[in-house]
mmCIF file of C-alpha atoms and ligand atoms in Angstrom:
data_model
loop_
_atom_site.group_PDB
_atom_site.id
_atom_site.type_symbol
_atom_site.label_atom_id
_atom_site.label_comp_id
_atom_site.label_asym_id
_atom_site.label_seq_id
_atom_site.Cartn_x
_atom_site.Cartn_y
_atom_site.Cartn_z
ATOM 1 C CA MET V 106 2.681 8.140 0.107
ATOM 2 C CA VAL V 107 4.797 7.499 -3.067
ATOM 3 C CA SER V 108 2.627 6.818 -6.252
ATOM 4 C CA THR V 109 2.940 3.745 -8.276
ATOM 5 C CA TYR V 110 1.859 3.675 -11.863
ATOM 6 C CA ILE V 111 1.156 0.626 -13.879
ATOM 7 C CA PRO V 112 0.972 1.669 -17.518
ATOM 8 C CA LYS V 113 -0.460 -0.673 -20.214
ATOM 9 C CA THR V 114 1.197 0.631 -23.205
ATOM 10 C CA LEU V 115 4.795 2.214 -23.833
ATOM 11 C CA GLU V 116 3.018 5.378 -25.041
ATOM 12 C CA GLU V 117 1.220 5.565 -21.624
ATOM 13 C CA ALA V 118 4.454 4.963 -19.865
ATOM 14 C CA LEU V 119 6.363 7.691 -21.617
ATOM 15 C CA ILE V 120 3.716 10.378 -20.758
ATOM 16 C CA ILE V 121 3.728 9.376 -17.096
ATOM 17 C CA ARG V 122 7.532 9.402 -17.006
ATOM 18 C CA LYS V 123 7.405 12.949 -18.599
ATOM 19 C CA GLU V 124 4.708 14.186 -16.378
ATOM 20 C CA THR V 125 5.571 12.866 -13.207
ATOM 21 C CA GLY V 126 9.410 11.741 -13.284
ATOM 22 C CA ALA V 127 8.401 8.133 -12.072
ATOM 23 C CA ARG V 128 11.264 5.691 -11.933
ATOM 24 C CA PRO V 129 10.950 2.578 -14.064
ATOM 25 C CA LEU V 130 10.849 -0.521 -11.915
ATOM 26 C CA SER V 131 11.335 -3.606 -14.104
ATOM 27 C CA GLY V 132 12.207 -6.839 -12.071
ATOM 28 C CA GLY V 133 12.792 -4.800 -8.966
ATOM 29 C CA THR V 134 15.660 -7.035 -7.875
ATOM 30 C CA ASP V 135 18.195 -3.949 -7.378
ATOM 31 C CA LEU V 136 15.500 -1.189 -6.541
ATOM 32 C CA MET V 137 13.555 -3.395 -4.030
ATOM 33 C CA VAL V 138 16.784 -4.204 -2.257
ATOM 34 C CA GLN V 139 18.339 -0.758 -2.431
ATOM 35 C CA TYR V 140 15.042 0.816 -0.763
ATOM 36 C CA ARG V 141 14.336 -2.062 1.534
ATOM 37 C CA ARG V 142 13.192 -1.347 5.054
ATOM 38 C CA GLY V 143 12.791 -4.802 6.657
ATOM 39 C CA ILE V 144 11.276 -8.237 6.044
ATOM 40 C CA GLY V 145 7.544 -7.803 5.237
ATOM 41 C CA VAL V 146 7.735 -4.029 4.847
ATOM 42 C CA THR V 147 7.035 -2.298 1.689
ATOM 43 C CA PRO V 148 10.288 -0.401 0.375
ATOM 44 C CA LYS V 149 10.112 3.233 0.605
ATOM 45 C CA PHE V 150 11.154 4.994 -2.661
ATOM 46 C CA PRO V 151 11.911 8.635 -2.805
ATOM 47 C CA TRP V 152 10.374 9.169 -6.159
ATOM 48 C CA PRO V 153 7.041 7.865 -7.867
ATOM 49 C CA ILE V 154 7.517 4.151 -9.192
ATOM 50 C CA MET V 155 6.271 2.907 -12.733
ATOM 51 C CA ILE V 156 6.198 -0.716 -13.267
ATOM 52 C CA VAL V 157 7.348 -1.329 -16.787
ATOM 53 C CA SER V 158 8.052 -5.092 -16.779
ATOM 54 C CA ASN V 159 4.574 -6.058 -18.258
ATOM 55 C CA LEU V 160 4.942 -3.674 -21.200
ATOM 56 C CA LYS V 161 4.753 -5.920 -24.429
ATOM 57 C CA GLU V 162 6.796 -3.483 -26.292
ATOM 58 C CA LEU V 163 9.593 -3.988 -23.939
ATOM 59 C CA ILE V 164 9.799 -7.876 -23.972
ATOM 60 C CA GLY V 165 11.099 -10.298 -26.526
ATOM 61 C CA ILE V 166 14.197 -11.030 -28.734
ATOM 62 C CA ASN V 167 14.350 -10.703 -32.465
ATOM 63 C CA GLU V 168 16.547 -10.438 -35.400
ATOM 64 C CA THR V 169 16.326 -7.337 -37.422
ATOM 65 C CA PRO V 170 16.728 -6.918 -41.230
ATOM 66 C CA ASP V 171 20.221 -6.162 -41.063
ATOM 67 C CA GLY V 172 21.078 -9.130 -39.058
ATOM 68 C CA SER V 173 21.465 -7.217 -35.831
ATOM 69 C CA LEU V 174 19.697 -8.714 -32.619
ATOM 70 C CA CYS V 175 17.267 -6.647 -30.869
ATOM 71 C CA ILE V 176 16.444 -7.561 -27.143
ATOM 72 C CA GLY V 177 13.629 -5.689 -25.301
ATOM 73 C CA SER V 178 14.700 -4.093 -22.170
ATOM 74 C CA ALA V 179 12.165 -6.059 -19.962
ATOM 75 C CA THR V 180 13.355 -9.302 -21.155
ATOM 76 C CA THR V 181 14.440 -11.409 -18.370
ATOM 77 C CA SER V 182 18.025 -12.978 -17.842
ATOM 78 C CA SER V 183 16.195 -16.531 -17.956
ATOM 79 C CA GLU V 184 14.670 -15.722 -21.166
ATOM 80 C CA ILE V 185 18.061 -14.291 -22.622
ATOM 81 C CA ALA V 186 19.872 -17.478 -21.413
ATOM 82 C CA ALA V 187 17.459 -19.835 -23.143
ATOM 83 C CA SER V 188 17.454 -17.964 -26.457
ATOM 84 C CA PRO V 189 19.583 -19.433 -29.475
ATOM 85 C CA LEU V 190 19.441 -16.014 -31.237
ATOM 86 C CA VAL V 191 21.347 -14.450 -28.509
ATOM 87 C CA PRO V 192 25.225 -14.294 -28.821
ATOM 88 C CA TRP V 193 27.065 -16.704 -26.729
ATOM 89 C CA HIS V 194 28.910 -14.348 -24.310
ATOM 90 C CA VAL V 195 25.418 -12.754 -23.275
ATOM 91 C CA ARG V 196 23.771 -16.230 -22.929
ATOM 92 C CA GLU V 197 26.709 -17.195 -20.578
ATOM 93 C CA ALA V 198 26.600 -14.180 -18.624
ATOM 94 C CA SER V 199 22.843 -14.348 -18.191
ATOM 95 C CA SER V 200 22.753 -17.926 -17.230
ATOM 96 C CA ARG V 201 25.286 -17.246 -14.494
ATOM 97 C CA MET V 202 23.398 -14.160 -12.696
ATOM 98 C CA GLY V 203 22.203 -14.990 -9.230
ATOM 99 C CA ALA V 204 19.925 -18.089 -8.717
ATOM 100 C CA ILE V 205 17.050 -19.251 -11.105
ATOM 101 C CA SER V 206 14.506 -17.174 -9.165
ATOM 102 C CA LEU V 207 16.418 -14.015 -9.572
ATOM 103 C CA ARG V 208 16.929 -14.656 -13.179
ATOM 104 C CA ASN V 209 13.231 -15.193 -13.683
ATOM 105 C CA LEU V 210 12.877 -11.544 -12.604
ATOM 106 C CA ALA V 211 15.926 -9.713 -13.366
ATOM 107 C CA THR V 212 15.757 -7.830 -16.636
ATOM 108 C CA ILE V 213 18.427 -6.620 -19.177
ATOM 109 C CA GLY V 214 16.931 -3.115 -18.962
ATOM 110 C CA GLY V 215 17.549 -3.294 -15.225
ATOM 111 C CA ASN V 216 21.007 -4.478 -15.270
ATOM 112 C CA ILE V 217 22.063 -1.640 -17.629
ATOM 113 C CA GLY V 218 20.013 0.955 -15.697
ATOM 114 C CA ASN V 219 21.788 -0.015 -12.378
ATOM 115 C CA ALA V 220 25.008 0.663 -14.144
ATOM 116 C CA SER V 221 27.070 -1.359 -11.708
ATOM 117 C CA PRO V 222 30.503 -2.062 -12.760
ATOM 118 C CA LYS V 223 29.946 -5.491 -11.488
ATOM 119 C CA GLY V 224 26.779 -5.905 -13.838
ATOM 120 C CA ASP V 225 27.140 -9.178 -15.866
ATOM 121 C CA LEU V 226 25.314 -8.233 -18.934
ATOM 122 C CA PRO V 227 26.804 -4.883 -19.719
ATOM 123 C CA ALA V 228 30.355 -6.414 -19.554
ATOM 124 C CA THR V 229 29.487 -8.774 -22.569
ATOM 125 C CA LEU V 230 27.192 -6.197 -24.324
ATOM 126 C CA ILE V 231 30.042 -3.709 -24.460
ATOM 127 C CA LEU V 232 32.401 -6.337 -25.767
ATOM 128 C CA LEU V 233 29.890 -6.938 -28.700
ATOM 129 C CA ASP V 234 29.506 -3.175 -29.300
ATOM 130 C CA ALA V 235 25.782 -2.986 -28.389
ATOM 131 C CA SER V 236 23.756 0.017 -28.263
ATOM 132 C CA VAL V 237 20.825 1.011 -26.164
ATOM 133 C CA VAL V 238 17.540 2.672 -27.451
ATOM 134 C CA LEU V 239 16.115 5.354 -25.279
ATOM 135 C CA ALA V 240 12.570 6.504 -25.906
ATOM 136 C CA SER V 241 10.813 9.641 -24.640
ATOM 137 C CA VAL V 242 7.597 11.359 -25.694
ATOM 138 C CA GLU V 243 9.796 13.359 -28.018
ATOM 139 C CA GLY V 244 11.172 10.216 -30.023
ATOM 140 C CA GLU V 245 13.950 7.895 -29.807
ATOM 141 C CA ARG V 246 17.859 8.040 -29.774
ATOM 142 C CA THR V 247 20.255 5.304 -29.956
ATOM 143 C CA VAL V 248 23.582 5.269 -27.808
ATOM 144 C CA LEU V 249 26.493 3.151 -27.730
ATOM 145 C CA LEU V 250 26.323 1.243 -24.254
ATOM 146 C CA ASP V 251 29.857 1.955 -23.617
ATOM 147 C CA ASP V 252 29.064 5.716 -23.821
ATOM 148 C CA PHE V 253 25.634 5.407 -22.063
ATOM 149 C CA ILE V 254 27.242 3.926 -18.790
ATOM 150 C CA TYR V 255 29.937 6.422 -18.099
ATOM 151 C CA GLY V 256 30.655 5.685 -14.456
ATOM 152 C CA ALA V 257 29.697 3.512 -11.462
ATOM 153 C CA LYS V 258 25.882 3.913 -11.163
ATOM 154 C CA LYS V 259 26.165 6.758 -13.749
ATOM 155 C CA THR V 260 24.226 6.746 -17.156
ATOM 156 C CA LEU V 261 23.083 9.251 -19.879
ATOM 157 C CA LEU V 262 19.534 8.420 -19.118
ATOM 158 C CA GLN V 263 17.232 11.565 -19.141
ATOM 159 C CA ASP V 264 14.630 12.156 -16.763
ATOM 160 C CA ASP V 265 11.832 11.749 -19.391
ATOM 161 C CA GLU V 266 13.444 8.609 -20.909
ATOM 162 C CA ILE V 267 12.931 4.899 -20.721
ATOM 163 C CA ILE V 268 15.413 2.210 -21.982
ATOM 164 C CA THR V 269 13.288 0.288 -24.718
ATOM 165 C CA LYS V 270 15.820 -2.035 -26.535
ATOM 166 C CA ILE V 271 19.372 -3.258 -26.701
ATOM 167 C CA ILE V 272 20.889 -3.541 -30.249
ATOM 168 C CA ILE V 273 23.648 -6.018 -30.782
ATOM 169 C CA PRO V 274 25.344 -5.549 -34.147
ATOM 170 C CA LYS V 275 26.322 -8.690 -36.008
ATOM 171 C CA PRO V 276 30.213 -9.061 -36.217
ATOM 172 C CA ALA V 277 31.771 -8.789 -39.643
ATOM 173 C CA ARG V 278 33.020 -12.453 -39.254
ATOM 174 C CA PRO V 279 32.137 -15.108 -36.741
ATOM 175 C CA PHE V 280 34.551 -15.090 -33.903
ATOM 176 C CA THR V 281 37.204 -17.869 -33.979
ATOM 177 C CA TYR V 282 37.626 -18.207 -30.234
ATOM 178 C CA ARG V 283 35.455 -16.818 -27.387
ATOM 179 C CA TRP V 284 35.889 -16.723 -23.773
ATOM 180 C CA TYR V 285 33.795 -15.657 -20.633
ATOM 181 C CA ARG V 286 34.843 -16.055 -17.044
ATOM 182 C CA LYS V 287 33.080 -14.678 -14.031
ATOM 183 C CA ILE V 288 34.942 -14.899 -10.750
ATOM 184 C CA GLY V 289 32.497 -14.854 -7.751
ATOM 185 C CA THR V 290 32.617 -15.986 -4.015
ATOM 186 C CA ARG V 291 30.968 -19.243 -5.086
ATOM 187 C CA ARG V 292 30.463 -20.925 -8.311
ATOM 188 C CA ALA V 293 26.769 -20.148 -8.597
ATOM 189 C CA ASN V 294 24.588 -17.504 -7.107
ATOM 190 C CA ALA V 295 27.429 -14.908 -6.480
ATOM 191 C CA ILE V 296 27.905 -11.274 -7.460
ATOM 192 C CA THR V 297 30.798 -10.877 -9.676
ATOM 193 C CA LYS V 298 34.180 -9.903 -8.180
ATOM 194 C CA LEU V 299 35.694 -9.709 -11.485
ATOM 195 C CA SER V 300 34.830 -10.848 -14.980
ATOM 196 C CA LEU V 301 36.691 -10.992 -18.400
ATOM 197 C CA SER V 302 34.924 -11.356 -21.744
ATOM 198 C CA ALA V 303 37.005 -11.766 -24.775
ATOM 199 C CA ALA V 304 36.774 -12.676 -28.432
ATOM 200 C CA ILE V 305 39.160 -13.182 -31.319
ATOM 201 C CA THR V 306 38.730 -13.628 -35.092
ATOM 202 C CA ILE V 307 41.660 -15.159 -37.061
ATOM 203 C CA ASP V 308 41.839 -15.547 -40.890
ATOM 204 C CA GLU V 309 43.128 -18.544 -42.940
ATOM 205 C CA LYS V 310 46.759 -17.116 -42.786
ATOM 206 C CA GLY V 311 46.702 -16.977 -38.980
ATOM 207 C CA VAL V 312 46.458 -13.133 -39.034
ATOM 208 C CA ILE V 313 44.077 -11.597 -36.319
ATOM 209 C CA THR V 314 41.429 -9.599 -37.870
ATOM 210 C CA ASP V 315 39.355 -8.729 -34.746
ATOM 211 C CA PHE V 316 40.093 -8.936 -31.099
ATOM 212 C CA ARG V 317 38.000 -7.530 -28.299
ATOM 213 C CA ALA V 318 38.268 -7.737 -24.365
ATOM 214 C CA SER V 319 36.065 -6.296 -21.747
ATOM 215 C CA SER V 320 36.734 -6.480 -17.840
ATOM 216 C CA GLY V 321 33.884 -6.254 -15.487
ATOM 217 C CA ALA V 322 34.456 -5.014 -11.794
ATOM 218 C CA ALA V 323 37.925 -3.797 -12.541
ATOM 219 C CA GLY V 324 37.234 -0.125 -12.399
ATOM 220 C CA PRO V 325 34.238 2.402 -11.943
ATOM 221 C CA LYS V 326 32.933 1.357 -15.322
ATOM 222 C CA ILE V 327 33.349 -1.712 -17.727
ATOM 223 C CA ALA V 328 36.861 -1.545 -19.168
ATOM 224 C CA ARG V 329 37.275 -1.793 -22.854
ATOM 225 C CA ASN V 330 39.966 -0.030 -24.997
ATOM 226 C CA LYS V 331 39.645 -0.291 -28.745
ATOM 227 C CA ALA V 332 42.957 1.412 -29.431
ATOM 228 C CA LEU V 333 44.803 -1.121 -27.274
ATOM 229 C CA GLU V 334 42.730 -4.038 -28.950
ATOM 230 C CA ALA V 335 43.962 -2.574 -32.298
ATOM 231 C CA THR V 336 47.676 -3.271 -31.351
ATOM 232 C CA LEU V 337 47.021 -6.956 -31.888
ATOM 233 C CA ILE V 338 44.979 -6.700 -34.915
ATOM 234 C CA GLY V 339 46.939 -7.575 -38.291
ATOM 235 C CA LYS V 340 49.590 -9.588 -36.168
ATOM 236 C CA ASN V 341 50.034 -13.236 -36.740
ATOM 237 C CA VAL V 342 48.572 -15.433 -34.046
ATOM 238 C CA GLU V 343 51.999 -17.224 -33.681
ATOM 239 C CA ASP V 344 53.381 -13.897 -32.427
ATOM 240 C CA ILE V 345 51.071 -13.524 -29.620
ATOM 241 C CA PRO V 346 53.649 -15.083 -27.084
ATOM 242 C CA SER V 347 56.265 -12.335 -28.089
ATOM 243 C CA LEU V 348 53.566 -9.525 -27.779
ATOM 244 C CA LEU V 349 52.108 -10.695 -24.625
ATOM 245 C CA PRO V 350 54.282 -8.949 -22.075
ATOM 246 C CA SER V 351 53.912 -5.352 -23.449
ATOM 247 C CA PHE V 352 50.134 -5.924 -24.315
ATOM 248 C CA LEU V 353 49.640 -7.012 -20.519
ATOM 249 C CA ALA V 354 51.618 -4.035 -19.467
ATOM 250 C CA ASP V 355 49.419 -1.670 -21.290
ATOM 251 C CA TYR V 356 46.105 -3.453 -20.352
ATOM 252 C CA ASP V 357 47.153 -2.847 -16.686
ATOM 253 C CA LYS V 358 46.921 0.848 -17.409
ATOM 254 C CA ILE V 359 43.247 0.611 -18.619
ATOM 255 C CA ILE V 360 41.861 -0.975 -15.605
ATOM 256 C CA SER V 361 41.517 0.773 -12.218
ATOM 257 C CA PRO V 362 40.163 -1.170 -9.587
ATOM 258 C CA HIS V 363 39.174 0.612 -6.346
ATOM 259 C CA ALA V 364 38.888 -2.329 -3.997
ATOM 260 C CA MET V 365 41.432 -5.149 -3.770
ATOM 261 C CA PRO V 366 43.518 -3.557 -6.598
ATOM 262 C CA GLU V 367 46.286 -6.077 -6.651
ATOM 263 C CA TYR V 368 44.110 -8.906 -6.780
ATOM 264 C CA ARG V 369 41.920 -7.532 -9.578
ATOM 265 C CA ARG V 370 44.872 -6.375 -11.600
ATOM 266 C CA THR V 371 46.765 -9.794 -11.343
ATOM 267 C CA SER V 372 43.568 -11.939 -11.937
ATOM 268 C CA THR V 373 42.393 -9.723 -14.973
ATOM 269 C CA LYS V 374 45.857 -10.030 -16.510
ATOM 270 C CA ARG V 375 46.200 -13.708 -15.895
ATOM 271 C CA MET V 376 42.708 -14.429 -17.559
ATOM 272 C CA LEU V 377 43.718 -12.579 -20.712
ATOM 273 C CA GLU V 378 47.135 -14.125 -20.819
ATOM 274 C CA TYR V 379 45.458 -17.475 -20.460
ATOM 275 C CA PHE V 380 43.066 -16.799 -23.251
ATOM 276 C CA LEU V 381 45.497 -15.477 -25.561
ATOM 277 C CA THR V 382 48.111 -18.104 -25.025
ATOM 278 C CA GLU V 383 45.534 -20.802 -25.543
ATOM 279 C CA VAL V 384 44.688 -19.086 -28.826
ATOM 280 C CA SER V 385 48.092 -18.940 -29.966
ATOM 281 C CA LYS V 386 48.322 -22.920 -29.108
ATOM 282 C CA ARG V 387 45.166 -23.842 -31.072
ATOM 283 C CA PRO V 388 44.661 -24.675 -34.756
ATOM 284 C CA SER V 389 41.068 -24.282 -35.091
ATOM 285 C CA GLY V 390 38.126 -22.362 -33.584
ATOM 286 C CA GLU V 391 36.454 -23.562 -30.480
ATOM 287 C CA ILE V 392 35.148 -22.103 -27.286
ATOM 288 C CA ILE V 393 38.014 -21.723 -24.782
ATOM 289 C CA GLU V 394 37.209 -22.620 -21.275
HETATM 290 C C1 FAD Q 436 20.560 -11.869 -4.492
HETATM 291 C C2 FAD Q 436 20.824 -10.842 -5.860
HETATM 292 C C3 FAD Q 436 21.779 -11.644 -6.762
HETATM 293 C C4 FAD Q 436 22.158 -10.796 -7.859
HETATM 294 N N1 FAD Q 436 23.083 -11.363 -8.592
HETATM 295 C C5 FAD Q 436 23.428 -10.761 -9.676
HETATM 296 C C6 FAD Q 436 24.407 -11.174 -10.663
HETATM 297 O O1 FAD Q 436 25.073 -12.369 -10.455
HETATM 298 N N2 FAD Q 436 24.886 -10.436 -11.641
HETATM 299 C C7 FAD Q 436 24.314 -9.308 -11.834
HETATM 300 O O2 FAD Q 436 24.687 -8.533 -12.795
HETATM 301 N N3 FAD Q 436 23.363 -8.565 -11.000
HETATM 302 C C8 FAD Q 436 22.949 -9.355 -9.966
HETATM 303 N N4 FAD Q 436 21.943 -8.883 -9.119
HETATM 304 C C9 FAD Q 436 21.494 -7.447 -9.412
HETATM 305 C C10 FAD Q 436 20.181 -7.366 -10.211
HETATM 306 O O3 FAD Q 436 19.511 -8.505 -10.054
HETATM 307 C C11 FAD Q 436 20.477 -7.131 -11.788
HETATM 308 O O4 FAD Q 436 21.158 -5.965 -11.698
HETATM 309 C C12 FAD Q 436 19.245 -7.096 -12.544
HETATM 310 O O5 FAD Q 436 19.284 -7.229 -13.883
HETATM 311 C C13 FAD Q 436 18.409 -5.794 -12.331
HETATM 312 O O6 FAD Q 436 17.166 -5.922 -13.182
HETATM 313 P P1 FAD Q 436 15.896 -5.561 -12.600
HETATM 314 O O7 FAD Q 436 14.914 -5.748 -13.757
HETATM 315 O O8 FAD Q 436 15.503 -6.345 -11.453
HETATM 316 O O9 FAD Q 436 16.090 -3.962 -12.254
HETATM 317 P P2 FAD Q 436 15.274 -2.913 -11.244
HETATM 318 O O10 FAD Q 436 15.643 -3.210 -9.761
HETATM 319 O O11 FAD Q 436 13.608 -2.904 -11.713
HETATM 320 O O12 FAD Q 436 15.712 -1.561 -11.817
HETATM 321 C C14 FAD Q 436 17.169 -1.355 -11.731
HETATM 322 C C15 FAD Q 436 17.637 -0.002 -12.152
HETATM 323 O O13 FAD Q 436 17.278 0.170 -13.626
HETATM 324 C C16 FAD Q 436 16.372 1.075 -13.910
HETATM 325 N N5 FAD Q 436 15.560 0.612 -15.043
HETATM 326 C C17 FAD Q 436 14.857 -0.620 -15.053
HETATM 327 N N6 FAD Q 436 14.271 -0.706 -16.062
HETATM 328 C C18 FAD Q 436 14.526 0.263 -16.846
HETATM 329 C C19 FAD Q 436 14.129 0.750 -18.229
HETATM 330 N N7 FAD Q 436 13.467 -0.035 -19.030
HETATM 331 N N8 FAD Q 436 14.432 1.964 -18.679
HETATM 332 C C20 FAD Q 436 15.282 2.720 -17.654
HETATM 333 N N9 FAD Q 436 15.628 2.438 -16.485
HETATM 334 C C21 FAD Q 436 15.277 1.283 -16.164
HETATM 335 C C22 FAD Q 436 15.581 1.354 -12.583
HETATM 336 O O14 FAD Q 436 15.193 2.670 -12.558
HETATM 337 C C23 FAD Q 436 16.736 1.193 -11.489
HETATM 338 O O15 FAD Q 436 17.437 2.491 -11.386
HETATM 339 C C24 FAD Q 436 21.540 -9.494 -8.019
HETATM 340 C C25 FAD Q 436 20.835 -8.887 -7.118
HETATM 341 C C26 FAD Q 436 20.099 -9.622 -6.013
HETATM 342 C C27 FAD Q 436 19.139 -9.116 -5.032
#
């Protein structure tokens, strides 16, 4: 029979993780489904399990002295969606995950730990240059989320580590325009088929000072390419229409969808084209929907 541990403190959890290799289980909405055996039958896990969702050290949302936002890994999607402290993209993505009952259980740490290219929170967190804090009995390390998830279901998590926090840095200037679109089979309660998160900052002269875009479910990992984004930085917003064709051709090279590649390529580029075209038409900042 597989052991189940329910530590009361993070310190205890890290010792259990080190000594037994127990797998963290937070909301269980991925793990319980992946290892299900049938209705009413307890899932059969191949390793010991450690329930981390009740650890106080992993729950909550707060601002740090440098203005960054710190979200505990066991914070649920419902809590994130309801917090005014959380950046807009992450709140939007949280509020569209599954149904309310799922959002009350599903955690940000579990969404990252699951490392699915369809995961809604990593796509927005990578857009915002978020990092994960990983703890073990040896200490802590902080890794950029875009590096931490290096492939479909692949992360840099070591066998003795737990994700404790997610840190979202404050952008140098507030975004002028921001956009998030999730395409699913239905408008609600659907796994993402494709998503695009984007943001742009424009100065008073119309010069683009920041531009970012991240694509979910368009490849084995969330697609974001800072070198390509930089090709728009320093350009005037009025020049967007003339820059778009070559920009979209280059964007096509950074996405590598496996299933339904034509649909995913075309839809991703259309979303990006829509966002950037709308930006070029608008005089003042607002959410583009
Ligand atoms: C019906 C249904 C609908 C869904 N809809 C969506 C959706 O719309 N969007 C979406 O993105 N996802 C969706 N999911 C997937 C799932 O709900 C999310 O990925 C969720 O965020 C997982 O969180 P959890 O706390 O339940 O993770 P768990 O199942 O507890 O864990 C998932 C993985 O993360 C690891 N893990 C958990 N916590 C930690 C930690 N602190 N440190 C290290 N590793 C950890 C676990 O070991 C496991 O590998 C859906 C799932 C179902 C069943």
